[in-house]
Coordinates of N, CA and C in Angstrom, one line a residue:
M209 N 71.7 21.7 -34.9 CA 70.3 21.5 -35.3 C 69.4 20.6 -34.6
K210 N 70.2 19.6 -34.3 CA 69.5 18.5 -33.6 C 69.1 18.9 -32.1
K211 N 69.9 19.8 -31.5 CA 69.8 20.1 -30.2 C 68.6 21.1 -30.2
N212 N 68.4 21.9 -31.3 CA 67.3 22.9 -31.3 C 66.0 22.2 -31.7
E213 N 66.1 21.2 -32.4 CA 64.8 20.3 -32.6 C 64.4 19.6 -31.3
N214 N 65.5 19.1 -30.5 CA 65.0 18.4 -29.4 C 64.4 19.2 -28.4
K215 N 64.9 20.6 -28.3 CA 64.3 21.6 -27.5 C 62.9 21.9 -27.9
K216 N 62.7 22.1 -29.1 CA 61.3 22.4 -29.6 C 60.3 21.2 -29.4
F217 N 60.8 19.9 -29.5 CA 60.0 18.8 -29.3 C 59.5 18.7 -27.7
N218 N 60.6 19.0 -26.9 CA 60.3 18.9 -25.4 C 59.4 20.0 -25.0
Q219 N 59.4 21.2 -25.7 CA 58.5 22.3 -25.5 C 57.1 21.7 -25.8
K220 N 57.0 21.2 -27.0 CA 55.7 20.8 -27.4 C 55.0 19.7 -26.4
D221 N 55.9 18.8 -25.9 CA 55.6 17.8 -24.9 C 54.9 18.5 -23.6
E222 N 55.6 19.5 -23.3 CA 55.3 20.2 -22.0 C 53.9 21.0 -22.1
S223 N 53.9 21.5 -23.4 CA 52.7 22.3 -23.5 C 51.5 21.3 -23.7
S224 N 51.7 20.2 -24.4 CA 50.6 19.2 -24.5 C 50.2 18.6 -23.3
S225 N 51.1 18.2 -22.4 CA 50.7 17.9 -21.0 C 50.0 18.8 -20.2
E226 N 50.3 20.1 -20.2 CA 49.7 21.1 -19.6 C 48.1 21.3 -20.1
L227 N 47.9 21.1 -21.5 CA 46.6 21.1 -22.1 C 45.8 20.0 -21.4
D228 N 46.5 18.6 -21.5 CA 45.7 17.4 -20.9 C 45.4 17.8 -19.4
S229 N 46.3 18.3 -18.7 CA 45.8 18.5 -17.2 C 44.7 19.5 -17.1
K230 N 44.7 20.6 -17.9 CA 43.5 21.4 -18.1 C 42.4 20.8 -18.5
E231 N 42.4 20.0 -19.5 CA 41.0 19.3 -19.8 C 40.5 18.3 -18.8
D232 N 41.5 17.7 -18.1 CA 41.1 16.9 -17.0 C 40.2 17.6 -15.9
N233 N 40.9 18.9 -15.8 CA 40.1 19.8 -14.7 C 38.8 20.3 -15.2
L234 N 38.5 20.1 -16.6 CA 37.3 20.6 -17.1 C 36.3 19.5 -17.2
V235 N 36.6 18.4 -16.8 CA 35.6 17.3 -16.8 C 34.4 17.6 -15.8
P236 N 33.2 17.7 -16.3 CA 31.9 18.0 -15.4 C 31.9 17.0 -14.2
Q237 N 31.6 17.5 -13.0 CA 31.4 16.8 -11.8 C 29.9 16.7 -11.6
T238 N 29.5 15.5 -11.1 CA 28.0 15.3 -10.7 C 27.8 16.0 -9.4
V239 N 26.7 16.6 -9.5 CA 26.1 17.6 -8.3 C 24.8 17.1 -8.0
E240 N 24.7 17.0 -6.7 CA 23.3 16.5 -6.2 C 22.6 17.8 -5.9
I241 N 21.4 17.9 -6.4 CA 20.5 19.2 -6.0 C 19.3 18.7 -5.2
T242 N 19.0 19.3 -4.2 CA 17.8 19.1 -3.4 C 16.8 20.1 -3.6
V243 N 15.5 19.8 -4.1 CA 14.6 20.7 -4.5 C 13.8 20.9 -3.2
I244 N 13.6 22.1 -2.7 CA 12.8 22.4 -1.6 C 11.5 22.9 -2.1
P245 N 10.3 22.5 -1.7 CA 8.9 23.0 -2.1 C 8.9 24.4 -1.6
S246 N 8.2 25.2 -2.5 CA 8.0 26.6 -2.2 C 6.9 26.8 -1.0
S247 N 6.0 26.0 -0.9 CA 5.0 26.1 0.2 C 5.2 25.1 1.5
G248 N 5.1 25.7 2.5 CA 5.4 24.9 3.6 C 4.3 23.7 3.9
E249 N 3.0 24.0 3.4 CA 2.0 23.1 3.7 C 2.1 21.9 2.7
N250 N 2.8 22.0 1.7 CA 2.8 21.1 0.7 C 4.1 20.0 0.8
K251 N 4.9 20.4 1.8 CA 6.2 19.5 2.0 C 5.6 18.1 2.6
T252 N 6.5 17.1 2.1 CA 6.2 15.7 2.5 C 7.3 15.3 3.3
S253 N 7.0 15.0 4.5 CA 8.0 14.6 5.6 C 8.5 13.4 5.2
E254 N 9.7 13.0 5.9 CA 10.3 11.7 5.7 C 9.6 10.6 6.1
K255 N 8.7 10.9 7.2 CA 8.0 9.7 7.7 C 6.8 9.3 6.8
E256 N 6.4 10.2 5.9 CA 5.4 9.9 5.0 C 5.8 9.1 3.8
S257 N 5.0 8.2 3.3 CA 5.2 7.3 2.3 C 4.0 6.8 1.5
P258 N 3.8 6.6 0.2 CA 2.7 6.1 -0.4 C 2.6 4.5 0.0
R259 N 2.5 4.1 1.1 CA 2.4 2.6 1.4 C 0.9 2.1 1.0
V260 N 0.8 0.9 1.1 CA -0.5 0.2 0.9 C -1.0 -0.3 2.2
H261 N -2.1 0.4 2.6 CA -2.8 0.0 4.0 C -4.2 -0.1 3.8
P262 N -4.6 -1.2 3.1 CA -6.2 -1.2 2.8 C -7.1 -1.1 4.0
W263 N -6.8 -1.7 5.1 CA -7.6 -1.8 6.3 C -7.6 -0.4 7.0
I264 N -6.4 0.3 7.0 CA -6.3 1.6 7.6 C -7.3 2.4 6.9
R265 N -7.4 2.4 5.5 CA -8.0 3.3 4.7 C -9.4 3.0 4.8
Y266 N -9.7 1.7 5.0 CA -11.3 1.3 5.2 C -11.9 1.9 6.5
F267 N -11.1 1.8 7.6 CA -11.4 2.3 8.9 C -11.5 3.8 8.9
A268 N -10.6 4.6 8.2 CA -10.6 5.9 8.2 C -11.9 6.4 7.4
R269 N -12.3 5.8 6.3 CA -13.6 6.1 5.6 C -14.8 5.7 6.5
L270 N -14.8 4.7 7.2 CA -15.8 4.2 8.0 C -15.9 5.4 9.2
L271 N -14.8 5.8 9.7 CA -14.8 6.8 10.8 C -15.5 8.1 10.3
D272 N -15.1 8.4 9.0 CA -15.6 9.6 8.4 C -17.1 9.6 8.3
Y273 N -17.6 8.5 7.7 CA -19.0 8.3 7.5 C -19.7 8.3 8.8
S274 N -19.2 7.6 9.9 CA -19.9 7.5 11.2 C -19.9 8.8 11.9
L275 N -19.0 9.4 11.8 CA -19.0 10.9 12.3 C -19.9 11.8 11.7
F276 N -20.2 11.6 10.4 CA -21.1 12.5 9.6 C -22.6 12.0 9.9
V277 N -22.8 10.7 10.1 CA -24.1 10.3 10.5 C -24.5 10.7 11.7
L278 N -23.5 10.5 12.7 CA -23.8 10.9 14.0 C -24.2 12.2 14.3
F279 N -23.4 13.2 13.5 CA -23.9 14.6 13.5 C -25.3 14.8 13.0
V280 N -25.7 14.1 11.9 CA -27.1 14.2 11.4 C -28.1 13.8 12.4
D281 N -27.8 12.5 13.0 CA -28.7 11.9 13.9 C -28.8 12.8 15.1
I282 N -27.8 13.3 15.6 CA -28.0 14.2 16.8 C -28.9 15.5 16.4
Y283 N -28.7 16.0 15.4 CA -29.6 17.0 14.9 C -31.0 16.7 14.8
L284 N -31.2 15.6 14.1 CA -32.6 15.2 14.0 C -33.3 14.7 15.2
Y285 N -32.4 14.2 16.2 CA -32.9 13.5 17.5 C -33.5 14.8 18.3
F286 N -32.9 16.0 18.3 CA -33.2 17.1 19.0 C -34.2 18.1 18.3
F287 N -34.0 18.2 17.1 CA -34.8 19.2 16.3 C -35.9 18.7 15.4
S288 N -35.8 17.5 15.1 CA -36.9 16.7 14.4 C -37.1 15.5 14.7
P289 N -37.5 15.1 16.0 CA -37.7 13.8 16.5 C -38.5 12.9 15.8
S290 N -39.7 13.5 15.2 CA -40.6 12.6 14.4 C -39.8 11.9 13.1
I291 N -39.0 12.7 12.4 CA -38.4 12.3 11.3 C -37.3 11.2 11.8
Y292 N -36.7 11.6 12.9 CA -35.7 10.6 13.4 C -36.4 9.2 13.8
S293 N -37.5 9.3 14.3 CA -38.2 7.9 14.8 C -38.5 7.3 13.5
I294 N -39.0 8.0 12.5 CA -39.4 7.2 11.2 C -38.1 6.6 10.7
I295 N -37.0 7.2 10.7 CA -35.8 6.7 10.0 C -35.2 5.4 10.9
I296 N -35.4 5.6 12.2 CA -34.8 4.4 13.1 C -35.7 3.3 13.0
R297 N -37.0 3.5 13.0 CA -38.1 2.3 13.2 C -38.2 1.7 11.8
S298 N -38.1 2.3 10.7 CA -38.3 1.7 9.3 C -37.0 1.4 8.7
K299 N -36.9 0.1 8.4 CA -35.7 -0.3 7.5 C -35.7 0.3 6.2
T300 N -36.9 0.5 5.6 CA -36.8 1.0 4.2 C -36.3 2.5 4.3
F301 N -36.8 3.3 5.2 CA -36.2 4.6 5.3 C -34.7 4.6 5.7
L302 N -34.3 3.6 6.6 CA -32.9 3.5 7.1 C -32.1 3.4 5.7
Y303 N -32.4 2.4 4.9 CA -31.5 2.2 3.8 C -31.5 3.4 2.9
F304 N -32.6 4.0 2.7 CA -32.8 5.2 1.8 C -32.1 6.4 2.3
T305 N -32.1 6.5 3.6 CA -31.2 7.6 4.2 C -29.9 7.5 4.3
N306 N -29.3 6.2 4.5 CA -28.0 5.9 4.2 C -27.4 6.1 2.9
F307 N -28.3 5.8 1.8 CA -27.9 6.1 0.6 C -27.7 7.6 0.2
I308 N -28.6 8.3 0.8 CA -28.6 9.8 0.7 C -27.5 10.4 1.4
F309 N -27.1 9.9 2.6 CA -26.2 10.4 3.4 C -24.8 10.1 2.6
L310 N -24.6 9.0 2.2 CA -23.4 8.6 1.5 C -23.1 9.5 0.3
F311 N -24.3 9.7 -0.4 CA -24.0 10.6 -1.7 C -23.7 12.0 -1.2
I312 N -24.2 12.6 -0.1 CA -24.0 13.9 0.3 C -22.4 14.0 0.7
W313 N -22.0 12.8 1.3 CA -20.6 12.9 2.0 C -19.5 13.0 0.8
I314 N -20.0 12.7 -0.5 CA -19.0 12.9 -1.7 C -18.6 14.5 -1.6
F315 N -19.6 15.3 -1.6 CA -19.3 16.8 -1.8 C -18.6 17.3 -0.3
I316 N -18.9 16.8 0.6 CA -18.3 17.2 2.0 C -16.7 16.7 2.0
E317 N -16.6 15.6 1.6 CA -15.3 15.0 1.5 C -14.4 15.8 0.5
A318 N -15.1 15.9 -0.6 CA -14.4 16.8 -1.7 C -13.7 18.2 -1.2
Y319 N -14.7 18.8 -0.5 CA -14.4 20.2 0.1 C -13.3 20.0 1.1
L320 N -13.4 19.0 1.9 CA -12.4 18.9 3.0 C -10.9 18.4 2.4
L321 N -10.9 17.7 1.4 CA -9.6 17.2 0.7 C -9.1 18.4 0.0
S322 N -10.0 19.3 -0.5 CA -9.4 20.5 -1.4 C -8.8 21.6 -0.5
R323 N -9.4 21.5 0.8 CA -9.1 22.5 1.8 C -8.0 22.1 2.7
F324 N -7.9 20.9 3.2 CA -6.9 20.4 4.2 C -6.1 19.3 3.6
G325 N -6.5 18.7 2.5 CA -5.8 17.5 2.0 C -6.1 16.2 2.8
T326 N -7.1 16.3 3.7 CA -7.3 15.1 4.5 C -8.7 15.3 5.1
T327 N -9.4 14.4 5.9 CA -10.6 14.4 6.4 C -10.4 14.1 7.8
P328 N -11.5 14.2 8.6 CA -11.3 13.8 10.1 C -10.9 12.3 10.3
G329 N -11.4 11.4 9.6 CA -11.1 10.0 9.7 C -9.7 9.8 9.2
K330 N -9.3 10.5 8.0 CA -8.0 10.3 7.5 C -6.9 10.9 8.3
W331 N -7.4 12.1 8.9 CA -6.4 12.7 9.8 C -6.0 11.8 11.2
F332 N -7.1 11.3 11.6 CA -7.0 10.4 12.8 C -6.1 9.2 12.6
F333 N -6.3 8.6 11.3 CA -5.4 7.6 10.9 C -4.1 7.9 10.1
K334 N -3.8 9.3 10.1 CA -2.6 9.8 9.7 C -2.6 9.5 8.1
I335 N -3.5 9.9 7.4 CA -3.6 9.7 6.0 C -3.8 11.1 5.3
K336 N -3.0 11.2 4.2 CA -3.1 12.6 3.5 C -3.2 12.2 1.9
I337 N -4.0 13.0 1.2 CA -4.2 12.8 -0.2 C -3.5 14.0 -0.9
R338 N -2.6 13.8 -1.8 CA -2.0 14.6 -2.7 C -2.1 14.2 -4.2
N339 N -2.1 15.2 -4.9 CA -2.0 15.0 -6.3 C -0.6 14.6 -6.8
L340 N -0.3 14.3 -8.0 CA 1.0 13.7 -8.4 C 2.1 14.9 -8.4
S341 N 1.7 16.1 -8.2 CA 2.5 17.2 -8.0 C 3.0 17.4 -6.7
G342 N 2.4 16.6 -5.8 CA 2.8 16.8 -4.2 C 1.9 17.7 -3.6
N343 N 0.8 18.5 -4.2 CA 0.0 19.5 -3.7 C -1.4 19.0 -3.2
I344 N -2.0 19.7 -2.4 CA -3.3 19.4 -2.0 C -4.3 19.5 -3.2
P345 N -5.1 18.5 -3.5 CA -5.9 18.5 -4.7 C -6.8 19.7 -4.8
T346 N -7.2 20.1 -6.0 CA -8.2 21.1 -6.1 C -9.6 20.4 -5.8
F347 N -10.6 21.4 -5.8 CA -12.0 20.8 -5.5 C -12.5 19.9 -6.6
H348 N -12.2 20.4 -7.8 CA -12.6 19.6 -8.9 C -11.9 18.3 -9.0
E349 N -10.7 18.2 -8.7 CA -10.0 16.9 -8.6 C -10.4 16.0 -7.4
A350 N -10.7 16.7 -6.4 CA -11.1 16.0 -5.1 C -12.6 15.4 -5.4
L351 N -13.5 16.0 -6.0 CA -14.9 15.8 -6.4 C -14.9 14.6 -7.3
K352 N -13.9 14.5 -8.2 CA -13.9 13.4 -9.2 C -13.5 12.2 -8.4
R353 N -12.5 12.3 -7.5 CA -11.9 11.1 -6.7 C -13.0 10.7 -5.8
S354 N -13.7 11.5 -5.1 CA -14.8 11.0 -4.1 C -16.0 10.5 -4.8
F355 N -16.3 10.9 -6.0 CA -17.4 10.4 -6.9 C -17.0 8.9 -7.2
S356 N -15.7 8.8 -7.6 CA -15.2 7.5 -8.2 C -15.2 6.6 -7.0
V357 N -14.8 6.9 -5.9 CA -14.8 6.1 -4.6 C -16.3 5.6 -4.4
W358 N -17.3 6.6 -4.4 CA -18.6 6.2 -4.1 C -19.1 5.3 -5.0
L359 N -18.9 5.4 -6.4 CA -19.4 4.6 -7.4 C -18.7 3.2 -7.4
Y360 N -17.4 3.2 -7.6 CA -16.7 2.1 -7.8 C -16.1 1.3 -6.6
G361 N -15.9 2.1 -5.5 CA -15.4 1.5 -4.4 C -16.3 1.1 -3.4
L362 N -17.6 1.9 -3.3 CA -18.6 1.6 -2.4 C -20.0 1.1 -3.1
G363 N -19.9 1.0 -4.3 CA -21.1 0.4 -5.1 C -22.1 1.2 -5.0
A364 N -22.0 2.7 -4.9 CA -23.0 3.6 -4.8 C -23.9 3.4 -3.6
G365 N -23.4 2.7 -2.6 CA -24.2 2.5 -1.3 C -25.3 1.5 -1.5
I366 N -25.3 0.7 -2.5 CA -26.4 -0.3 -2.7 C -26.1 -1.4 -1.8
P367 N -26.9 -2.0 -1.0 CA -26.5 -3.0 0.0 C -26.0 -4.3 -0.5
L368 N -26.5 -4.7 -1.7 CA -26.0 -6.0 -2.3 C -24.9 -5.8 -3.0
V369 N -24.6 -4.6 -3.6 CA -23.6 -4.3 -4.4 C -22.2 -3.9 -3.7
A370 N -22.4 -3.1 -2.6 CA -21.2 -2.5 -1.8 C -20.3 -3.6 -1.4
P371 N -20.7 -4.6 -0.7 CA -19.7 -5.6 -0.3 C -18.8 -6.2 -1.6
I372 N -19.4 -6.3 -2.6 CA -18.6 -6.9 -3.8 C -17.7 -5.7 -4.2
S373 N -18.0 -4.6 -4.3 CA -17.2 -3.4 -4.7 C -16.1 -3.2 -3.8
L374 N -16.4 -3.4 -2.4 CA -15.3 -3.2 -1.5 C -14.2 -4.4 -1.7
F375 N -14.7 -5.5 -1.9 CA -13.9 -6.8 -2.1 C -13.0 -6.5 -3.3
I376 N -13.6 -6.1 -4.4 CA -12.8 -5.9 -5.7 C -11.7 -4.8 -5.3
S377 N -12.2 -3.6 -4.6 CA -11.2 -2.7 -4.5 C -10.1 -3.2 -3.6
Y378 N -10.3 -4.0 -2.7 CA -9.3 -4.5 -1.8 C -8.3 -5.3 -2.6
I379 N -8.8 -6.1 -3.6 CA -7.9 -7.0 -4.4 C -7.0 -6.1 -5.3
E380 N -7.7 -5.0 -5.9 CA -6.8 -4.3 -6.8 C -5.9 -3.4 -5.9
L381 N -6.1 -3.0 -4.7 CA -5.3 -2.3 -3.9 C -3.9 -3.1 -3.4
T382 N -4.4 -4.4 -2.8 CA -3.1 -5.2 -2.6 C -2.5 -5.8 -3.7
G383 N -3.1 -6.0 -4.8 CA -2.5 -6.7 -5.9 C -1.6 -5.6 -6.7
N384 N -2.3 -4.5 -7.1 CA -1.5 -3.5 -7.8 C -0.9 -2.3 -7.1
G385 N -1.2 -2.3 -5.8 CA -0.6 -1.2 -5.0 C -1.2 0.0 -5.2
V386 N -2.3 0.1 -6.0 CA -3.0 1.4 -6.1 C -4.5 1.2 -6.5
T387 N -5.5 2.0 -6.2 CA -6.9 1.8 -6.6 C -7.1 2.5 -7.9
P388 N -8.1 2.2 -8.6 CA -8.4 2.8 -10.0 C -8.6 4.2 -9.9
W389 N -9.3 4.9 -8.8 CA -9.5 6.2 -8.6 C -8.2 7.1 -8.4
D390 N -7.1 6.4 -7.8 CA -5.9 6.9 -7.5 C -4.8 6.8 -8.5
K391 N -4.9 5.8 -9.5 CA -3.8 5.5 -10.5 C -3.6 6.6 -11.3
N392 N -2.4 7.1 -11.3 CA -1.8 8.2 -12.3 C -2.5 9.5 -12.1
K393 N -3.1 9.7 -10.8 CA -3.8 10.8 -10.4 C -3.5 11.3 -9.0
F394 N -3.4 10.6 -8.1 CA -3.3 10.8 -6.7 C -2.3 9.9 -5.8
M395 N -1.7 10.6 -4.8 CA -0.8 9.9 -3.9 C -1.4 9.8 -2.5
V396 N -1.5 8.5 -1.9 CA -2.1 8.4 -0.6 C -1.1 8.3 0.3
L397 N -0.7 9.2 1.2 CA 0.5 9.1 2.2 C 0.1 8.7 3.5
H398 N 0.8 7.7 4.1 CA 0.5 7.2 5.4 C 1.8 7.5 6.4
E399 N 1.4 7.7 7.6 CA 2.3 7.6 8.6 C 1.8 6.7 9.7
K400 N 2.9 6.4 10.4 CA 2.6 5.2 11.4 C 1.5 5.5 12.5
V401 N 0.6 4.8 12.6 CA -0.6 5.0 13.6 C -0.2 4.3 15.0
S402 N -0.3 5.1 15.9 CA 0.0 4.7 17.3 C -1.1 3.8 17.8
I403 N -0.7 3.0 18.9 CA -1.7 2.0 19.5 C -2.7 2.8 20.2
I404 N -2.4 3.9 20.7 CA -3.4 4.8 21.5 C -4.7 5.2 20.6
R405 N -4.2 5.6 19.2 CA -5.2 5.9 18.4 C -6.2 4.6 18.0
I406 N -5.6 3.6 17.8 CA -6.3 2.4 17.6 C -7.3 2.1 18.6
I407 N -6.8 2.2 19.9 CA -7.6 1.9 21.0 C -8.8 3.0 21.0
A408 N -8.5 4.2 20.8 CA -9.5 5.2 20.9 C -10.6 5.0 19.8
V409 N -10.2 4.7 18.6 CA -11.2 4.5 17.6 C -12.1 3.2 18.0
I410 N -11.5 2.2 18.7 CA -12.3 1.1 19.0 C -13.3 1.5 20.0
L411 N -12.9 2.2 21.0 CA -13.7 2.8 22.0 C -14.9 3.6 21.5
F412 N -14.5 4.4 20.4 CA -15.5 5.2 19.7 C -16.6 4.4 19.1
F413 N -16.2 3.3 18.4 CA -17.3 2.5 17.7 C -18.1 1.7 18.8
V414 N -17.5 1.3 19.8 CA -18.2 0.6 20.9 C -19.3 1.6 21.5
G415 N -18.8 2.9 21.8 CA -19.6 3.8 22.4 C -20.8 4.2 21.4
L416 N -20.4 4.2 20.1 CA -21.4 4.6 19.1 C -22.6 3.5 19.0
I417 N -22.2 2.2 19.1 CA -23.1 1.2 19.1 C -24.1 1.3 20.2
M418 N -23.4 1.5 21.4 CA -24.2 1.7 22.6 C -25.2 2.8 22.6
L419 N -24.7 4.0 22.0 CA -25.6 5.2 22.0 C -26.8 4.9 21.0
K420 N -26.4 4.2 19.9 CA -27.4 3.8 18.9 C -28.6 3.0 19.5
D421 N -28.1 2.1 20.3 CA -29.2 1.1 21.0 C -30.0 2.0 22.0
L422 N -29.3 2.8 22.8 CA -30.1 3.6 23.8 C -31.0 4.6 23.1
S423 N -30.6 5.2 22.0 CA -31.4 6.2 21.4 C -32.6 5.5 20.7
T424 N -32.5 4.3 20.3 CA -33.5 3.5 19.6 C -34.5 3.1 20.7
S425 N -34.2 2.8 21.8 CA -35.0 2.3 22.8 C -35.8 3.4 23.3
E426 N -35.4 4.6 23.3 CA -36.0 5.7 23.9 C -36.9 6.5 22.8
V427 N -36.8 6.1 21.5 CA -37.6 6.7 20.5 C -39.0 6.2 20.6
P428 N -39.9 6.8 20.6 CA -41.5 6.3 20.7 C -41.7 5.6 19.3
P429 N -42.5 4.6 19.3 CA -42.8 3.9 18.0 C -43.7 4.8 17.1
I430 N -43.6 4.6 15.9 CA -44.4 5.4 14.8 C -45.8 5.2 15.1
P431 N -46.5 6.3 15.3 CA -47.9 6.3 15.4 C -48.7 5.5 14.2
P432 N -49.6 4.7 14.5 CA -50.4 4.1 13.4 C -51.1 5.2 12.7
V433 N -51.3 4.9 11.4 CA -52.0 5.9 10.5 C -53.5 5.8 10.8
P434 N -54.1 6.9 11.1 CA -55.6 6.7 11.4 C -56.5 6.3 10.3
Q435 N -57.4 5.5 10.5 CA -58.2 4.9 9.4 C -59.5 5.6 9.5
A436 N -60.2 5.8 8.4 CA -61.5 6.5 8.4 C -62.4 5.5 8.8
P437 N -63.4 5.9 9.7 CA -64.6 4.9 10.1 C -65.4 4.3 9.0
A438 N -65.8 3.1 9.2 CA -66.5 2.4 8.1 C -67.8 3.1 8.0
P439 N -68.4 3.2 6.9 CA -69.7 3.8 6.8 C -70.8 3.0 7.2
E440 N -71.8 3.6 8.0 CA -72.8 2.8 8.5 C -74.0 2.4 7.5
L441 N -74.2 1.2 7.5 CA -75.2 0.6 6.5 C -76.6 0.8 7.0

């Protein structure tokens, strides 16, 4: 009897050990899954990262605006020299046109961001704008962002307000790592900018200043407004 009981006991031990080994094999293993974006245009390369580069962003925007104003100036210089002369010679008209150009750029920038995810200036400085899903923003998203930049970042182009707005934006970007118009809405991706691009943009601005001085010197002065002759007494 005892031998039979011992055999049964040994069989139970063997069966329990087999079950334990099977349970050990059933322990879930950790698996790393890499998600690949469906669209090739929306992939983020390993070189891209949401770093904080306030001066690069500033010069990218300055380059965008300078290219836009240069295009308008060339058009007016050749096709409407009288209007160009008034704008160049009159500080009042110059401030007014800068305000108008800066406001028009809101819609141009929004279109470029919704179409390409960047602008000429941002492309030159290797900056891309993406929403939190990693995709190119829609026109509505880009328009809201551009309008917020114009209003809060550039002070709506008002001469006395703009420097204060730029300084506050710089403090917020360097302190918080994000601007108010990008927080919880957009990612600003940067790549390393080569020294050749930096030299090229410096030469561009130097040439732009020289061209501005040359065009100003060649523009004829604003003709005086003719006055009616005084009545004879």
